Amino acid sequence: MADLKDFAEQLVNLTVKEVNELADILKEEYGIEPAAAAVAVAAGGAAAGGGEAAEEQTEFDVILKAAGASKLAVVKLVKELTGLGLKDAKDIVDSAPKAVKEAVSKDEAEGIKKSLEEAGAEVELK
């Protein structure tokens, strides 16, 4: 019984990358569909974490809510920050609210937010 509890705790504490690797192994070696495995692991994590304090968020998404008055400056900045071409950067700005960067550190996300706000954009972190 203790072994099963240890195993359950290991599953609950997997990172997203590890869950994806597990899903690949289950599909390739055992023929189990990854979606079913991910749901099982996610359900186990939600059930086990119910009474514990929430972990501090370590990855953030930078969401461009609106380009503001200086749209051209925001497009240029999005192009610079993402490494995308001018057309792709313009598409992101035109389709706001839209993620500019996803799964970045808190410091990087705050730096990007500050830069975009200085260029006149409305930005939020999630």
Coordinates of N, CA and C in Angstrom, one line a residue:
M1 N 0.8 -1.2 0.0 CA 0.0 0.0 0.0 C 0.9 1.3 0.0
A2 N 2.0 1.3 0.8 CA 2.8 2.4 0.8 C 3.5 2.7 -0.6
D3 N 3.8 1.6 -1.3 CA 4.3 1.8 -2.6 C 3.4 2.5 -3.6
L4 N 2.1 2.2 -3.5 CA 1.1 2.8 -4.3 C 0.9 4.3 -3.9
K5 N 1.0 4.6 -2.6 CA 1.0 6.0 -2.2 C 2.2 6.8 -2.8
D6 N 3.3 6.2 -2.7 CA 4.6 6.8 -3.2 C 4.4 7.0 -4.7
F7 N 3.9 6.0 -5.4 CA 3.7 6.1 -6.9 C 2.7 7.2 -7.2
A8 N 1.6 7.3 -6.4 CA 0.6 8.3 -6.6 C 1.2 9.7 -6.4
E9 N 2.0 9.9 -5.4 CA 2.7 11.2 -5.1 C 3.6 11.5 -6.2
Q10 N 4.3 10.6 -6.8 CA 5.2 10.8 -7.9 C 4.4 11.3 -9.1
L11 N 3.3 10.7 -9.4 CA 2.5 11.1 -10.5 C 1.9 12.6 -10.3
V12 N 1.5 12.8 -9.1 CA 0.9 14.2 -8.8 C 2.0 15.3 -9.0
N13 N 3.2 14.9 -8.7 CA 4.3 16.0 -8.7 C 5.0 16.0 -10.0
L14 N 4.5 15.4 -11.1 CA 5.2 15.5 -12.4 C 5.0 16.9 -13.0
T15 N 6.1 17.3 -13.7 CA 6.0 18.6 -14.4 C 5.2 18.3 -15.7
V16 N 4.9 19.4 -16.4 CA 4.1 19.3 -17.6 C 5.0 18.5 -18.7
K17 N 6.3 18.8 -18.7 CA 7.2 18.1 -19.6 C 7.2 16.6 -19.3
E18 N 7.3 16.3 -18.0 CA 7.3 14.9 -17.6 C 6.0 14.2 -18.0
V19 N 4.9 14.9 -17.8 CA 3.6 14.3 -18.2 C 3.5 14.0 -19.7
N20 N 4.1 14.9 -20.5 CA 4.1 14.7 -21.9 C 5.0 13.5 -22.3
E21 N 6.1 13.4 -21.6 CA 7.0 12.3 -21.9 C 6.3 11.0 -21.5
L22 N 5.7 11.0 -20.3 CA 4.9 9.8 -19.9 C 3.8 9.4 -20.9
A23 N 3.1 10.4 -21.4 CA 2.1 10.2 -22.4 C 2.7 9.5 -23.6
D24 N 3.8 10.0 -24.1 CA 4.5 9.4 -25.3 C 4.9 8.0 -25.0
I25 N 5.4 7.7 -23.9 CA 5.8 6.3 -23.5 C 4.6 5.4 -23.5
L26 N 3.5 5.9 -22.8 CA 2.3 5.1 -22.7 C 1.8 4.7 -24.1
K27 N 1.8 5.7 -25.0 CA 1.2 5.5 -26.3 C 2.1 4.6 -27.2
E28 N 3.4 4.9 -27.2 CA 4.3 4.1 -28.0 C 4.5 2.7 -27.5
E29 N 4.7 2.5 -26.2 CA 5.1 1.2 -25.7 C 3.9 0.3 -25.3
Y30 N 2.8 1.0 -24.9 CA 1.7 0.2 -24.3 C 0.3 0.5 -25.1
G31 N 0.3 1.3 -26.1 CA -0.9 1.6 -26.9 C -2.0 2.3 -26.1
I32 N -1.6 3.0 -25.0 CA -2.6 3.8 -24.3 C -2.6 5.2 -24.8
E33 N -3.8 5.7 -25.2 CA -3.8 7.1 -25.7 C -3.4 8.1 -24.7
P34 N -2.6 9.1 -25.1 CA -2.1 10.1 -24.2 C -3.2 11.0 -23.6
A35 N -4.2 11.2 -24.3 CA -5.3 12.1 -23.7 C -5.9 11.5 -22.5
A36 N -6.1 10.2 -22.5 CA -6.6 9.5 -21.4 C -5.6 9.5 -20.2
A37 N -4.4 9.3 -20.5 CA -3.3 9.4 -19.5 C -3.2 10.7 -18.9
A38 N -3.3 11.8 -19.7 CA -3.2 13.1 -19.2 C -4.4 13.5 -18.3
V39 N -5.5 13.0 -18.7 CA -6.7 13.3 -17.9 C -6.6 12.6 -16.5
A40 N -6.1 11.4 -16.5 CA -6.0 10.6 -15.3 C -4.9 11.3 -14.4
V41 N -3.8 11.7 -14.9 CA -2.8 12.4 -14.1 C -3.3 13.7 -13.6
A42 N -4.0 14.5 -14.5 CA -4.5 15.8 -14.1 C -5.6 15.6 -13.0
A43 N -6.4 14.6 -13.1 CA -7.5 14.4 -12.1 C -6.8 14.0 -10.8
G44 N -5.8 13.2 -10.8 CA -5.1 12.8 -9.6 C -4.4 14.0 -9.0
G45 N -3.8 14.9 -9.8 CA -3.2 16.0 -9.2 C -4.2 17.0 -8.6
A46 N -5.4 17.2 -9.2 CA -6.4 18.0 -8.6 C -6.9 17.5 -7.3
A47 N -7.1 16.2 -7.3 CA -7.7 15.5 -6.1 C -6.7 15.6 -4.9
A48 N -5.4 15.3 -5.2 CA -4.4 15.3 -4.2 C -4.0 16.6 -3.7
G49 N -4.1 17.6 -4.5 CA -3.7 19.0 -4.1 C -4.8 19.8 -3.5
G50 N -5.9 19.3 -3.3 CA -7.1 20.0 -2.8 C -6.8 20.7 -1.4
G51 N -6.1 20.0 -0.5 CA -6.0 20.6 0.8 C -4.7 21.3 1.0
E52 N -3.8 21.3 0.0 CA -2.5 21.9 0.2 C -2.5 23.3 -0.3
A53 N -1.6 24.1 0.1 CA -1.5 25.5 -0.4 C -1.0 25.5 -1.8
A54 N -1.6 26.4 -2.6 CA -1.2 26.4 -4.0 C 0.2 26.8 -4.2
E55 N 0.9 26.2 -5.2 CA 2.3 26.5 -5.4 C 2.4 27.8 -6.1
E56 N 3.5 28.5 -5.9 CA 3.7 29.8 -6.6 C 3.9 29.6 -8.1
Q57 N 3.2 30.4 -8.8 CA 3.3 30.4 -10.3 C 4.7 30.7 -10.7
T58 N 5.3 29.9 -11.6 CA 6.7 30.2 -12.1 C 6.7 30.5 -13.5
E59 N 5.7 30.2 -14.3 CA 5.6 30.6 -15.7 C 4.5 31.5 -16.0
F60 N 4.7 32.5 -16.8 CA 3.7 33.5 -17.1 C 3.5 33.6 -18.6
D61 N 2.3 34.0 -19.0 CA 2.0 34.4 -20.3 C 1.8 35.9 -20.4
V62 N 2.4 36.5 -21.4 CA 2.3 37.9 -21.6 C 1.2 38.1 -22.6
I63 N 0.1 38.7 -22.2 CA -1.1 38.9 -23.1 C -1.2 40.3 -23.5
L64 N -1.2 40.6 -24.8 CA -1.4 41.9 -25.4 C -2.9 42.1 -25.5
K65 N -3.4 43.0 -24.6 CA -4.9 43.3 -24.6 C -5.3 44.3 -25.7
A66 N -4.4 45.3 -25.9 CA -4.7 46.3 -26.9 C -3.4 47.0 -27.3
A67 N -3.3 47.5 -28.5 CA -2.1 48.1 -29.0 C -2.0 49.5 -28.6
G68 N -3.1 50.2 -28.3 CA -3.1 51.6 -27.9 C -2.9 52.5 -29.0
A69 N -2.5 53.7 -28.8 CA -2.5 54.8 -29.8 C -1.3 54.6 -30.7
S70 N -0.2 54.0 -30.2 CA 1.0 53.9 -31.0 C 1.2 52.5 -31.5
K71 N 0.3 52.1 -32.4 CA 0.2 50.7 -32.9 C 1.5 50.3 -33.6
L72 N 2.1 51.2 -34.4 CA 3.3 50.8 -35.2 C 4.5 50.5 -34.2
A73 N 4.6 51.3 -33.2 CA 5.7 51.1 -32.2 C 5.5 49.7 -31.5
V74 N 4.2 49.4 -31.2 CA 3.9 48.1 -30.6 C 4.2 47.0 -31.5
V75 N 3.9 47.1 -32.8 CA 4.2 46.0 -33.8 C 5.7 45.8 -33.9
K76 N 6.5 46.9 -33.9 CA 7.9 46.8 -34.0 C 8.5 46.1 -32.8
L77 N 7.9 46.5 -31.6 CA 8.4 45.9 -30.4 C 8.1 44.4 -30.3
V78 N 6.8 44.0 -30.7 CA 6.4 42.6 -30.7 C 7.3 41.8 -31.6
K79 N 7.7 42.4 -32.8 CA 8.6 41.8 -33.7 C 9.9 41.5 -33.1
E80 N 10.4 42.5 -32.4 CA 11.7 42.4 -31.7 C 11.7 41.4 -30.6
L81 N 10.7 41.4 -29.8 CA 10.6 40.6 -28.6 C 10.4 39.1 -29.0
T82 N 9.7 38.8 -30.0 CA 9.3 37.5 -30.4 C 10.2 36.9 -31.4
G83 N 10.9 37.7 -32.2 CA 11.8 37.2 -33.3 C 11.0 36.8 -34.5
L84 N 9.7 37.2 -34.5 CA 8.8 36.9 -35.7 C 9.1 38.0 -36.8
G85 N 8.5 37.7 -37.9 CA 8.6 38.6 -39.0 C 7.6 39.8 -38.8
L86 N 7.7 40.8 -39.6 CA 6.8 42.0 -39.4 C 5.4 41.6 -39.6
K87 N 5.0 40.8 -40.6 CA 3.6 40.4 -40.8 C 3.1 39.6 -39.6
D88 N 3.8 38.7 -39.1 CA 3.4 37.9 -38.0 C 3.2 38.7 -36.7
A89 N 4.1 39.7 -36.5 CA 4.0 40.6 -35.4 C 2.8 41.4 -35.5
K90 N 2.5 41.9 -36.7 CA 1.3 42.8 -37.0 C 0.1 41.9 -36.7
D91 N 0.1 40.7 -37.1 CA -1.1 39.8 -36.9 C -1.4 39.6 -35.4
I92 N -0.3 39.5 -34.6 CA -0.5 39.4 -33.2 C -1.2 40.6 -32.6
V93 N -0.6 41.8 -33.0 CA -1.2 43.1 -32.5 C -2.6 43.3 -33.0
D94 N -2.9 42.9 -34.3 CA -4.2 43.1 -34.8 C -5.3 42.2 -34.2
S95 N -4.8 41.0 -33.7 CA -5.8 40.1 -33.1 C -5.8 40.1 -31.6
A96 N -5.4 41.2 -31.0 CA -5.4 41.4 -29.6 C -6.8 41.3 -29.1
P97 N -7.1 40.6 -27.9 CA -6.1 40.1 -27.0 C -5.5 38.8 -27.5
K98 N -4.1 38.8 -27.4 CA -3.4 37.7 -27.9 C -2.1 37.5 -27.1
A99 N -1.6 36.3 -26.9 CA -0.4 36.0 -26.2 C 0.8 36.5 -27.0
V100 N 1.7 37.2 -26.5 CA 2.9 37.7 -27.1 C 4.0 36.6 -26.8
K101 N 4.1 36.3 -25.6 CA 5.1 35.3 -25.1 C 4.4 34.4 -24.1
E102 N 4.7 33.1 -24.2 CA 4.0 32.1 -23.3 C 5.1 31.4 -22.5
A103 N 4.7 31.0 -21.2 CA 5.6 30.2 -20.4 C 7.0 30.8 -20.2
V104 N 7.0 32.1 -19.8 CA 8.3 32.8 -19.5 C 8.4 33.0 -18.0
S105 N 9.6 33.3 -17.6 CA 9.8 33.5 -16.1 C 9.1 34.8 -15.7
K106 N 8.9 35.0 -14.4 CA 8.3 36.2 -13.9 C 9.1 37.5 -14.3
D107 N 10.4 37.4 -14.1 CA 11.2 38.6 -14.5 C 11.1 38.9 -15.9
E108 N 11.2 37.9 -16.8 CA 11.1 38.2 -18.2 C 9.7 38.7 -18.6
A109 N 8.7 38.1 -18.0 CA 7.3 38.6 -18.3 C 7.1 40.0 -17.9
E110 N 7.6 40.4 -16.7 CA 7.5 41.8 -16.2 C 8.3 42.7 -17.1
G111 N 9.4 42.3 -17.6 CA 10.2 43.2 -18.5 C 9.5 43.4 -19.8
I112 N 8.9 42.3 -20.4 CA 8.2 42.4 -21.6 C 7.0 43.3 -21.4
K113 N 6.3 43.1 -20.3 CA 5.1 44.0 -20.0 C 5.5 45.4 -19.9
K114 N 6.6 45.7 -19.2 CA 7.0 47.1 -19.1 C 7.3 47.7 -20.4
S115 N 8.1 47.0 -21.2 CA 8.4 47.5 -22.6 C 7.2 47.8 -23.4
L116 N 6.3 46.9 -23.4 CA 5.1 47.1 -24.2 C 4.2 48.2 -23.7
E117 N 4.1 48.4 -22.4 CA 3.4 49.5 -21.8 C 4.0 50.8 -22.1
E118 N 5.4 50.8 -22.1 CA 6.1 52.1 -22.5 C 5.8 52.4 -23.9
A119 N 5.6 51.4 -24.8 CA 5.3 51.7 -26.2 C 3.8 52.1 -26.4
G120 N 3.0 52.0 -25.3 CA 1.6 52.4 -25.4 C 0.6 51.3 -25.4
A121 N 1.1 50.1 -25.3 CA 0.1 48.9 -25.3 C -0.5 48.7 -23.9
E122 N -1.6 48.0 -24.0 CA -2.3 47.5 -22.7 C -1.9 46.0 -22.6
V123 N -1.3 45.6 -21.5 CA -0.8 44.3 -21.3 C -1.2 43.7 -20.0
E124 N -1.4 42.4 -20.0 CA -1.6 41.7 -18.7 C -0.8 40.4 -18.6
L125 N -0.5 40.0 -17.4 CA 0.2 38.7 -17.2 C -0.7 37.7 -16.7
K126 N -0.6 36.5 -17.2 CA -1.5 35.4 -16.7 C -0.6 34.2 -16.3

